[in-house]
mmCIF file of C-alpha atoms in Angstrom:
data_model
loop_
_atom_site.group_PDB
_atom_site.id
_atom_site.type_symbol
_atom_site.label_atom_id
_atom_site.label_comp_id
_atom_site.label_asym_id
_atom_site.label_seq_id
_atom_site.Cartn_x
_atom_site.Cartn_y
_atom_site.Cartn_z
ATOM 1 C CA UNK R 61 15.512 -18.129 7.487
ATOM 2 C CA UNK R 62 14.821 -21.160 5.804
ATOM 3 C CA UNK R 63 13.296 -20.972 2.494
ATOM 4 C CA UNK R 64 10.441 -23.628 3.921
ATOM 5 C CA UNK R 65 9.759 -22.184 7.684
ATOM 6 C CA UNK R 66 7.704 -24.470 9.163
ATOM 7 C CA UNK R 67 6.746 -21.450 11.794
ATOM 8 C CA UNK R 68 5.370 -19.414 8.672
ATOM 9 C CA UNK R 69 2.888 -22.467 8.317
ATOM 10 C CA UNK R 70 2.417 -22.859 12.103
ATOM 11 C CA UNK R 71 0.922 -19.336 12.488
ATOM 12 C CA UNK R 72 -1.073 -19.678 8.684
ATOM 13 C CA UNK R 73 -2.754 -22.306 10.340
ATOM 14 C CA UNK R 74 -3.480 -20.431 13.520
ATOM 15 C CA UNK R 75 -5.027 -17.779 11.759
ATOM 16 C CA UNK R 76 -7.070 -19.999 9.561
ATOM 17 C CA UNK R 77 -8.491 -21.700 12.963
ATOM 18 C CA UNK R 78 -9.045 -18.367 14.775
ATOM 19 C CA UNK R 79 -11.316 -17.203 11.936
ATOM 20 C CA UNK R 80 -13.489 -20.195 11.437
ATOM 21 C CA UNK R 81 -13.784 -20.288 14.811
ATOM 22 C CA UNK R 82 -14.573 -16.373 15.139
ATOM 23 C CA UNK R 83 -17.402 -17.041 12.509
ATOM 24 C CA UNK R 84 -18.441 -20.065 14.537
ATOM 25 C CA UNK R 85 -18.788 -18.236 17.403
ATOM 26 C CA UNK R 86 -21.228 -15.374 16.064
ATOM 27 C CA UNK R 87 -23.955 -17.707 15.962
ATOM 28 C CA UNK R 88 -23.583 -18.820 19.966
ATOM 29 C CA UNK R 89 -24.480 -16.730 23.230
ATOM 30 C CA UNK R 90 -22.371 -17.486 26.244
ATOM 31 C CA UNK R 91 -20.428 -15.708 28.957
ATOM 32 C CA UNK R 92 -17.036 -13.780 27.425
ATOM 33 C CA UNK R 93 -17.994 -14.965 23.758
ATOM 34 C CA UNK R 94 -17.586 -11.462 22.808
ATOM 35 C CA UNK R 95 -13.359 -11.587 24.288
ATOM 36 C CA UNK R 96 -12.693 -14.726 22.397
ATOM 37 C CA UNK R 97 -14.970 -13.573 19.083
ATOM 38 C CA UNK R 98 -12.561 -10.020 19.184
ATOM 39 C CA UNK R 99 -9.262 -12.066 19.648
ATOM 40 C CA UNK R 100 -10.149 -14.393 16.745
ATOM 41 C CA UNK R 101 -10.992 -12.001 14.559
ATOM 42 C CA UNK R 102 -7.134 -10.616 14.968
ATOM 43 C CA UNK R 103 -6.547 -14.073 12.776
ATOM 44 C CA UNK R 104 -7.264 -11.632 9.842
ATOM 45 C CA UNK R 105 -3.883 -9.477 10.648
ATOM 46 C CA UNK R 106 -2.000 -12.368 11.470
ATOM 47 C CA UNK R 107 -2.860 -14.083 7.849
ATOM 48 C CA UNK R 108 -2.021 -10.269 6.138
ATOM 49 C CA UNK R 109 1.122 -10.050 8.020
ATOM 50 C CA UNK R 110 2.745 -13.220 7.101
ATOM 51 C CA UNK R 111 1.425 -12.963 3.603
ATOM 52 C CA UNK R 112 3.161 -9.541 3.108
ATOM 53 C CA UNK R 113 6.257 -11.072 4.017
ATOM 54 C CA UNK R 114 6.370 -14.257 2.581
ATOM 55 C CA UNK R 115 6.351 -11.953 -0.689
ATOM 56 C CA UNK R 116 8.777 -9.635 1.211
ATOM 57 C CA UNK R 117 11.512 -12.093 1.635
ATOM 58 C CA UNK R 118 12.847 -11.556 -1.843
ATOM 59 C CA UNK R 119 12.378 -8.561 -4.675
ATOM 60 C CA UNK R 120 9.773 -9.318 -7.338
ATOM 61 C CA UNK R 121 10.993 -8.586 -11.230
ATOM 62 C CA UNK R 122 8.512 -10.082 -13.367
ATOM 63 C CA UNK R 123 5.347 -8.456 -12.202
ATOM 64 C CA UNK R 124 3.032 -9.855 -15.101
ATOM 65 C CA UNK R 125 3.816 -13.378 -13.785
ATOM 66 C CA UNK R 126 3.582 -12.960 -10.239
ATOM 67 C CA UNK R 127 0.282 -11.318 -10.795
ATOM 68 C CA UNK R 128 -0.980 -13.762 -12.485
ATOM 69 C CA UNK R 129 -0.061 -16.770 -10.401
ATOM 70 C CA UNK R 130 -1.109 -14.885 -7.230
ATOM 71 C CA UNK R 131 -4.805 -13.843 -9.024
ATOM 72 C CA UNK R 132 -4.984 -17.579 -10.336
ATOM 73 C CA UNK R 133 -4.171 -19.242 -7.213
ATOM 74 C CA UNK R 134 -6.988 -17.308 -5.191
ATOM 75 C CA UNK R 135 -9.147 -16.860 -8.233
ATOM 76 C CA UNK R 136 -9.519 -20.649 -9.549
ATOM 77 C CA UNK R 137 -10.643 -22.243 -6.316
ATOM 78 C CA UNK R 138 -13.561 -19.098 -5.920
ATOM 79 C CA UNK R 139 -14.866 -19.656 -8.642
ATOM 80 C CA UNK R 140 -15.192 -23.552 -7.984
ATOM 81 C CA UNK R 141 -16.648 -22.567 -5.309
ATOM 82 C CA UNK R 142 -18.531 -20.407 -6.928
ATOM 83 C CA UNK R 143 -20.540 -22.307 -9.339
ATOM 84 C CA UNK R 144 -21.109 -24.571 -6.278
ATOM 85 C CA UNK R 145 -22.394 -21.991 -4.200
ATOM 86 C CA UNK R 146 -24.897 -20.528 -6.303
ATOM 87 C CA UNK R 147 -26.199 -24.020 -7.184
ATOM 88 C CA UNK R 148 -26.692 -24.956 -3.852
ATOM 89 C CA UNK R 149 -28.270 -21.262 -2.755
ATOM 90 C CA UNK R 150 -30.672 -21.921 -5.938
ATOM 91 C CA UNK R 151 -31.988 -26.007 -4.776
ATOM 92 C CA UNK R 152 -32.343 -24.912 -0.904
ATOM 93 C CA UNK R 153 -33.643 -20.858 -1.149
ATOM 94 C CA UNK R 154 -34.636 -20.455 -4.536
ATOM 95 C CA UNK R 155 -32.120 -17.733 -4.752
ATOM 96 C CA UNK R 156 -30.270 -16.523 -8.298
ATOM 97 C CA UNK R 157 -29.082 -13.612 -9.827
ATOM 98 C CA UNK R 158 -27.193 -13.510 -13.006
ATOM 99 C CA UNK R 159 -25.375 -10.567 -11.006
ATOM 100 C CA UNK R 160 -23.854 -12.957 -8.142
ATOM 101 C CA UNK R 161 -21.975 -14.758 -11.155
ATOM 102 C CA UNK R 162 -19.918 -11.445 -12.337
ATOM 103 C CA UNK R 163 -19.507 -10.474 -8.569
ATOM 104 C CA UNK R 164 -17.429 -14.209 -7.892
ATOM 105 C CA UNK R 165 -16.148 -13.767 -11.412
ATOM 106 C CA UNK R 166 -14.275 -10.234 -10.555
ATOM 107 C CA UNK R 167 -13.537 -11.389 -7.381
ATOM 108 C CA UNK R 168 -16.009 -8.333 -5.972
ATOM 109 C CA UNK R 169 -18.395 -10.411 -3.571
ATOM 110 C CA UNK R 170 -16.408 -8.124 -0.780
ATOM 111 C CA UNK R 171 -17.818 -4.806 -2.183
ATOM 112 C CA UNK R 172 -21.080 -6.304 -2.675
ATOM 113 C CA UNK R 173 -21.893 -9.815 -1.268
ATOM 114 C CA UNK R 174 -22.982 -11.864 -4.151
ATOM 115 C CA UNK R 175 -24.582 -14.661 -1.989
ATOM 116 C CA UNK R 176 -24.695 -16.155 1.492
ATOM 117 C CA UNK R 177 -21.778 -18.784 1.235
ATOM 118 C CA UNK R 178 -19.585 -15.082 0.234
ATOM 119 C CA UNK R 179 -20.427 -13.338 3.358
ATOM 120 C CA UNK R 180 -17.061 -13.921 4.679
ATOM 121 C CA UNK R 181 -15.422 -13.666 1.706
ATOM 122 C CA UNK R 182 -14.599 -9.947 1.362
ATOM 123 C CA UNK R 183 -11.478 -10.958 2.660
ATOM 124 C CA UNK R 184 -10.457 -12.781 -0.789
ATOM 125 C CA UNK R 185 -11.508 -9.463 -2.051
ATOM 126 C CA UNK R 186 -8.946 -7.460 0.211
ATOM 127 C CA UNK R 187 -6.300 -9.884 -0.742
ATOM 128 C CA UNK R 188 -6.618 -8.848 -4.428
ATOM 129 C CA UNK R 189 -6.551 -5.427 -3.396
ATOM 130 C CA UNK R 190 -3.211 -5.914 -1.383
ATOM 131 C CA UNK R 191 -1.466 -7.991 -4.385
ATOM 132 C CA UNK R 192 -2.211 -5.133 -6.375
ATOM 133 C CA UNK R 193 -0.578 -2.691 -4.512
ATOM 134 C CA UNK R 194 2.174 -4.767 -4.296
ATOM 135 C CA UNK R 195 4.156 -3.444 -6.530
ATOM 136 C CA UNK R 196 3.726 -0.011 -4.597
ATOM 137 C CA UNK R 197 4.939 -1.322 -1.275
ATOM 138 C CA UNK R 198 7.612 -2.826 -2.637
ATOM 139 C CA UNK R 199 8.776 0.779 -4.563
ATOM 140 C CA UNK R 200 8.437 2.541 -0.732
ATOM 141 C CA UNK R 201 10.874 -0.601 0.443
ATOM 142 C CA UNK R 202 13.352 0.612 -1.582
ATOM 143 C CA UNK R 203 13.390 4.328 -0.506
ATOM 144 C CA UNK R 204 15.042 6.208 2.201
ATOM 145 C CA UNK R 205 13.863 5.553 5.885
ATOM 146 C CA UNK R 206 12.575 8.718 6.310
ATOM 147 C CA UNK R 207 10.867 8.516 3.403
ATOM 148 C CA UNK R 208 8.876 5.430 4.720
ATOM 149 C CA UNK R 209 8.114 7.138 8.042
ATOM 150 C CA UNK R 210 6.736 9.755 6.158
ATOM 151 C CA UNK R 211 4.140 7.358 4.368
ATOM 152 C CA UNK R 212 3.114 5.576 7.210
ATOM 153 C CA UNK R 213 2.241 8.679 9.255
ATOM 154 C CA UNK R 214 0.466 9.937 6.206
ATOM 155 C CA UNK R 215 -1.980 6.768 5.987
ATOM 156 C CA UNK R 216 -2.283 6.262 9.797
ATOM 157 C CA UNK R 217 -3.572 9.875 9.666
ATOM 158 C CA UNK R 218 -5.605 9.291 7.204
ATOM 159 C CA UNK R 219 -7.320 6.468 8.664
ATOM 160 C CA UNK R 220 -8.040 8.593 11.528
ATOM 161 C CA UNK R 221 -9.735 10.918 9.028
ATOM 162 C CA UNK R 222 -11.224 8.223 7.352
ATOM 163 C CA UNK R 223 -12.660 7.042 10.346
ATOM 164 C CA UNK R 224 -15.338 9.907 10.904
ATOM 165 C CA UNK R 225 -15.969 11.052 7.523
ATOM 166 C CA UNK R 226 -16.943 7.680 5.681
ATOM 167 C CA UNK R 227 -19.058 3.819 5.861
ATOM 168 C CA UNK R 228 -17.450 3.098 2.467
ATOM 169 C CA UNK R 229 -15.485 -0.156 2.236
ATOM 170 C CA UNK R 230 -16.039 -4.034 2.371
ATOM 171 C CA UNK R 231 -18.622 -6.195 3.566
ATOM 172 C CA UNK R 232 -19.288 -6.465 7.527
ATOM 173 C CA UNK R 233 -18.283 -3.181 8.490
ATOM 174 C CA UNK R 234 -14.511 -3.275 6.713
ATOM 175 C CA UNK R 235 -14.747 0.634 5.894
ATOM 176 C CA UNK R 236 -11.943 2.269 4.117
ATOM 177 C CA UNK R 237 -10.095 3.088 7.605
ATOM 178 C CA UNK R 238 -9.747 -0.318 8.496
ATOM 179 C CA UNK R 239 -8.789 -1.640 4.932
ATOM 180 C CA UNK R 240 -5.816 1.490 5.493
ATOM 181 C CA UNK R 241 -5.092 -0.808 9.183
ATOM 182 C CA UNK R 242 -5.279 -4.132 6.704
ATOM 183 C CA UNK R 243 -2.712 -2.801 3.985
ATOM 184 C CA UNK R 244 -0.725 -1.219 6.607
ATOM 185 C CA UNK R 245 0.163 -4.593 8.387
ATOM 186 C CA UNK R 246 0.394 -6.363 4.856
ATOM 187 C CA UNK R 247 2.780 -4.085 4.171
ATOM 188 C CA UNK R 248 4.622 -4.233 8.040
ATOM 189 C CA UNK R 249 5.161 -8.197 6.866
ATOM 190 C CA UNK R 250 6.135 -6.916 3.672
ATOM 191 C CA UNK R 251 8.804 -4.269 4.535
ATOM 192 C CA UNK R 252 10.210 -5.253 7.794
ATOM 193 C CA UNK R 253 8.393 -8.653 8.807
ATOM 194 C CA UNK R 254 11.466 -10.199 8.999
ATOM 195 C CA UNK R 255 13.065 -7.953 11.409
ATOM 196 C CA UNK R 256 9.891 -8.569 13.472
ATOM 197 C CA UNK R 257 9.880 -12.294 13.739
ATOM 198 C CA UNK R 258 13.745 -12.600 14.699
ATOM 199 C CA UNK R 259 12.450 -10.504 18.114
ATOM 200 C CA UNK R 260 10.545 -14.092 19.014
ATOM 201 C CA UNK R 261 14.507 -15.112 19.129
ATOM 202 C CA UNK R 262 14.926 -12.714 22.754
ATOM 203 C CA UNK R 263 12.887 -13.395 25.588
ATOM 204 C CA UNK R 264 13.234 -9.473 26.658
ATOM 205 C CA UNK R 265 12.127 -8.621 23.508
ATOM 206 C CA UNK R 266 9.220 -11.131 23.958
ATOM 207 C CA UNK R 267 8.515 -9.251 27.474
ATOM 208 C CA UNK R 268 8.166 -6.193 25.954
ATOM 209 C CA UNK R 269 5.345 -7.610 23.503
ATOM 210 C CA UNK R 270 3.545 -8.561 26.294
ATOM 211 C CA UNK R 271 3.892 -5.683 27.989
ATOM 212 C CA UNK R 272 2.400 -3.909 24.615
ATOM 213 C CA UNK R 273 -0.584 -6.640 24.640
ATOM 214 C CA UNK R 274 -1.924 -5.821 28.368
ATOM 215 C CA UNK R 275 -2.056 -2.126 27.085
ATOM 216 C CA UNK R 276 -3.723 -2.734 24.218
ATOM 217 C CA UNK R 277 -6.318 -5.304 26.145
ATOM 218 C CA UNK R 278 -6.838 -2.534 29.108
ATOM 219 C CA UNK R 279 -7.240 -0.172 26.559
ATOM 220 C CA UNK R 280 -9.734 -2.161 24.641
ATOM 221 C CA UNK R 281 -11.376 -2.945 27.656
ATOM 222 C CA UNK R 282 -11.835 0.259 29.348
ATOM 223 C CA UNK R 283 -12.579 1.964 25.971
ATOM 224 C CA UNK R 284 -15.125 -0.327 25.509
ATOM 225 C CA UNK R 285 -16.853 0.283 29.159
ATOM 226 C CA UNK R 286 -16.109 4.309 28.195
ATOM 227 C CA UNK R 287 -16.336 5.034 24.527
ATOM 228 C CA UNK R 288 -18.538 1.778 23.072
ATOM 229 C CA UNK R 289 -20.454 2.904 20.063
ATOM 230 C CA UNK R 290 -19.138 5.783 19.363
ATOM 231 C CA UNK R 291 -16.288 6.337 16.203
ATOM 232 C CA UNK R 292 -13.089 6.599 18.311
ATOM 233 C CA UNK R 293 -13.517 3.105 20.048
ATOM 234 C CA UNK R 294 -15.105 0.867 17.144
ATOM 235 C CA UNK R 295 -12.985 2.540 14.310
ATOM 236 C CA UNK R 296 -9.885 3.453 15.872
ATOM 237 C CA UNK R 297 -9.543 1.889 19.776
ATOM 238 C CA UNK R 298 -10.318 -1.572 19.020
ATOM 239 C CA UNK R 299 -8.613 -1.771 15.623
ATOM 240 C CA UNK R 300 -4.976 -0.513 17.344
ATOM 241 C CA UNK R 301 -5.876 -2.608 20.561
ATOM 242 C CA UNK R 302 -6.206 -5.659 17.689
ATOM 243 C CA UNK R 303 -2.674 -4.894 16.205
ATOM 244 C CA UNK R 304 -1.400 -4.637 19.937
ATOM 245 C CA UNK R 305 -2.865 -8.922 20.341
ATOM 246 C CA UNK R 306 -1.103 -9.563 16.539
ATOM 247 C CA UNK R 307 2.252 -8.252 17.265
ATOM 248 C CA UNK R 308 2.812 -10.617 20.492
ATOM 249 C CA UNK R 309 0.603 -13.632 19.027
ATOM 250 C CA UNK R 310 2.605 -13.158 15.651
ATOM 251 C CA UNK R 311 5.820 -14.136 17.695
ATOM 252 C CA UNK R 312 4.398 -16.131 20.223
ATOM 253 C CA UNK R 313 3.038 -18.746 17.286
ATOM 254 C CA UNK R 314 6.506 -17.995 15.547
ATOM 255 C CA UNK R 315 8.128 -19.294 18.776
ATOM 256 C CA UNK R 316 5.816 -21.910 19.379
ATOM 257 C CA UNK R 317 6.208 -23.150 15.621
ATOM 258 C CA UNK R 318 10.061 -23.766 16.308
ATOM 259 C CA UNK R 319 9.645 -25.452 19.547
ATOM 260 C CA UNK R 320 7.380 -28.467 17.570
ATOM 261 C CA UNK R 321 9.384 -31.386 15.986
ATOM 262 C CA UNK R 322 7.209 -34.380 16.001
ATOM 263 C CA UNK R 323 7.086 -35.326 12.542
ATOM 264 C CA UNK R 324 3.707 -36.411 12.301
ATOM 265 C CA UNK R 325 2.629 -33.001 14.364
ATOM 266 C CA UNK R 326 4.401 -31.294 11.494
ATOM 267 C CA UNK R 327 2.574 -33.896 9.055
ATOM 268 C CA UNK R 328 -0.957 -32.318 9.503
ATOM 269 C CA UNK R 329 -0.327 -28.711 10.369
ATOM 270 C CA UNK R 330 1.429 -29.083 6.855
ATOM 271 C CA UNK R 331 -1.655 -30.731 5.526
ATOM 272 C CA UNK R 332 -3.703 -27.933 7.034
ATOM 273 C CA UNK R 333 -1.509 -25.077 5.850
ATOM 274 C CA UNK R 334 -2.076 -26.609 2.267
ATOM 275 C CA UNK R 335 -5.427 -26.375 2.727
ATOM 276 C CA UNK R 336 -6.246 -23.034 4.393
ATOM 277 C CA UNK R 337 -7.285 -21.016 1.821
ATOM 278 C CA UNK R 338 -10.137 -23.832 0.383
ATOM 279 C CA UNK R 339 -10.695 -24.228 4.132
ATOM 280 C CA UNK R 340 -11.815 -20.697 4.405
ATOM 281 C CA UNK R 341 -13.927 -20.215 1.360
ATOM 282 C CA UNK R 342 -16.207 -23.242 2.346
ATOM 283 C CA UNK R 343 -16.787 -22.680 5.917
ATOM 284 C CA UNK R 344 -19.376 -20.255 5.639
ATOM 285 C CA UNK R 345 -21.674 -21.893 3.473
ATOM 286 C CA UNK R 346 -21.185 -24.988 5.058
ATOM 287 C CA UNK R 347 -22.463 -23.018 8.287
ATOM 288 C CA UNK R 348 -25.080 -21.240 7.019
ATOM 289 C CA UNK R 349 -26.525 -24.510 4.484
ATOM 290 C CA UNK R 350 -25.523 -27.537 7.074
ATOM 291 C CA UNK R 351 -24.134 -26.890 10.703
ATOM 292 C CA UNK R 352 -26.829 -23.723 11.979
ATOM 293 C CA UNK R 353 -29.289 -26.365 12.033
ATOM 294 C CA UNK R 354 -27.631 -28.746 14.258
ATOM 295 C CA UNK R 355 -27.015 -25.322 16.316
ATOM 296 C CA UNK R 356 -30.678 -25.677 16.939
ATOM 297 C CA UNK R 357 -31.537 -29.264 17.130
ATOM 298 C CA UNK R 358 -28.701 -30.480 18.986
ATOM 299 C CA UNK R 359 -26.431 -28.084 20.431
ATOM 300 C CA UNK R 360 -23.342 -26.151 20.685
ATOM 301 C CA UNK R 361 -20.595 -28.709 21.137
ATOM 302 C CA UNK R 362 -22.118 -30.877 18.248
ATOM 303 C CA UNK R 363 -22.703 -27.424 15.977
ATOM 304 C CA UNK R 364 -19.215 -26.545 16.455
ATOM 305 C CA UNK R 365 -17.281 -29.993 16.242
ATOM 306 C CA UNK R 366 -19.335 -30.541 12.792
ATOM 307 C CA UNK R 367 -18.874 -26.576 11.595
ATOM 308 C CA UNK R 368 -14.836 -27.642 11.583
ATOM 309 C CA UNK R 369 -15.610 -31.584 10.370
ATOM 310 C CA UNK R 370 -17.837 -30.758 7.703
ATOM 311 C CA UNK R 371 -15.851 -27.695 6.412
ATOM 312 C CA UNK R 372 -12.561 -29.543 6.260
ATOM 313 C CA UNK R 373 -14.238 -32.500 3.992
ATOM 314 C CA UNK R 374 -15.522 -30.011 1.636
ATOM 315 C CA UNK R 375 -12.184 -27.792 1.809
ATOM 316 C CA UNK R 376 -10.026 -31.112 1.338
ATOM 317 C CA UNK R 377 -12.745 -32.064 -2.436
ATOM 318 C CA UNK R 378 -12.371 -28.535 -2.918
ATOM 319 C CA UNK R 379 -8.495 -28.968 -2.986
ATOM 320 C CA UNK R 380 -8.885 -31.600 -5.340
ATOM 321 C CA UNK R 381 -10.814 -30.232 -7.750
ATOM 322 C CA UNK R 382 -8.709 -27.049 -8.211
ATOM 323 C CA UNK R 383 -5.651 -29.432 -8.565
ATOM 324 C CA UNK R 384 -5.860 -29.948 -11.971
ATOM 325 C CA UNK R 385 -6.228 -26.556 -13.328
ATOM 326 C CA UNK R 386 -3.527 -25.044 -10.513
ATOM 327 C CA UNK R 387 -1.099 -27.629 -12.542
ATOM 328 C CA UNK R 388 -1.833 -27.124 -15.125
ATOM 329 C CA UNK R 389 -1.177 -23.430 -14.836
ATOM 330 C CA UNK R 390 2.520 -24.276 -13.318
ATOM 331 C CA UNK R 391 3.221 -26.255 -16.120
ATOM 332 C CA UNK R 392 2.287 -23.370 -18.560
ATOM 333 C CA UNK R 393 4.624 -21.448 -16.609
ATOM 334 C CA UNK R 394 7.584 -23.752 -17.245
#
């Protein structure tokens, strides 16, 4: 693969979309909402997966720097956004707590949500956790097969266990079974994600992850109509019906990526994948501050064409702002 893959960006930028647009869709009641809310929401595998093996594609020596350019590169635009957050959560609710500011500053809003623009950031939270067991995944890489088998049928157990005995976890329901799922397919990106995306290459092999997507959907379904509410369905069902929509969006996007070569196409999905991560930290306050009122005053297509507008403005000054310090930090490097 190349070392710049523009289908690598291609499904970034997918992800990024299905999430806003999952958390843009919680605040709206229409027929099958609920379908299209639960296939978004698989955007949060999809950005783990390609993550893991973006870092996968090549053994990492110097573990002090790589941690620190992966913290600082998450870290520096949070707490920008940050500092704006809780000034803007002070002016329109009157709301501070000296707390909220070592929360952001520890990157722990996803344990314990510091305010209401980090709601949907316990996934910046997660993604700390999963650098730093980086070094981990990238040991059990290294061993035997067997040896990996072993581990993942150890942790998919325990997720089962996991699943019944404890709530513990992140913010909005992430207990520690589904953060297991999470580091699981950061780790399937990490370990073998490049065996994975050359089976978008074969259109049997494309078949077959079809085939694997209508049994996870009928099994989601039917589970749902069967088993909703109870632990099986909402902590184990859905979350292996979700992988079973990643694996065949994963290469579908990773197909559809190499099929696109209008430069000016390539121009902004470039400009977007730049731009993801800011992209997701602002959306949420940007919702909850700006776009639920236009929800209410004048209506769903105007709420959700502004909830994407207004976040991408703030995402693209957020950009700028952590420009500066991110070269800053590069040129230390050097």
């Amino acid at each position: 693969m190349n070392k710049r893959d523009f289908s690598i960006e291609f499904i970034r930028v997918a992800a990024m979309f299905m999430i806003i647009i999952d958390h843009i869709l919680c605040r709206i009641t229409f027929p099958g909402v609920a379908l299209i809310i639960q296939v978004c929401n698989s955007g949060v595998f999809l950005f783990l997966f390609i993550s893991g093996f973006l870092f996968g594609k090549k053994e990492i020596k110097n573990w002090c720097e790589w941690f620190k350019k992966r913290c600082l590169r998450i870290l520096i635009p949070l707490w920008i956004f940050a500092a704006i957050d809780i000034l803007i959560e002070y002016l329109l609710w009157h709301q501070f707590y000296p707390e909220h500011i070592l929360l952001y500053a520890f990157n722990l809003q996803g344990i314990k949500v510091a305010t209401i623009g980090s709601i949907n950031l316990w996934f910046v939270t997660l993604i700390m956790i999963c650098y730093l067991i980086t070094p981990l995944i990238q040991w059990v890489k290294m061993r035997s097969g067997m040896f990996l088998k072993a581990v993942v049928t150890l942790l998919i157990v325990l997720q089962m266990i996991l699943a019944y005995v404890t709530d513990i976890g992140l913010f909005g329901n992430h207990t520690l079974s589904w953060c297991i799922i999470a580091v699981l397919v950061y780790g399937t990106g990490y370990i073998v994600g490049d065996k994975i995306l050359a089976y978008s290459k074969s259109y049997k092999s494309m078949i077959i992850s079809l085939m694997i997507l209508l049994i996870g959907v009928l099994a989601t379904v039917f589970g749902k109509k069967l088993l909703n509410e109870t632990v099986f369905y909402e902590r184990i069902l859905s979350v292996y019906g979700m992988i079973c929509i990643d694996q065949f969006l994963i290469l579908l996007f990773y197909k559809l990526g190499s099929y696109i070569h209008n430069i000016k196409l390539k121009n902004i999905i470039q400009h977007f994948d730049r731009i993801s991560y800011e992209f997701y930290i602002v959306h949420g306050i940007v919702i909850s501050a700006v776009t639920e009122t236009i929800l209410r005053n004048n209506g769903t297509i105007i709420y959700m064409f502004t909830s994407v507008l207004f976040s991408y403005v703030v995402a693209i000054i957020l950009h700028i702002f952590c420009k500066v310090p991110l070269k800053t930090m590069y040129k230390q490097k050097r």
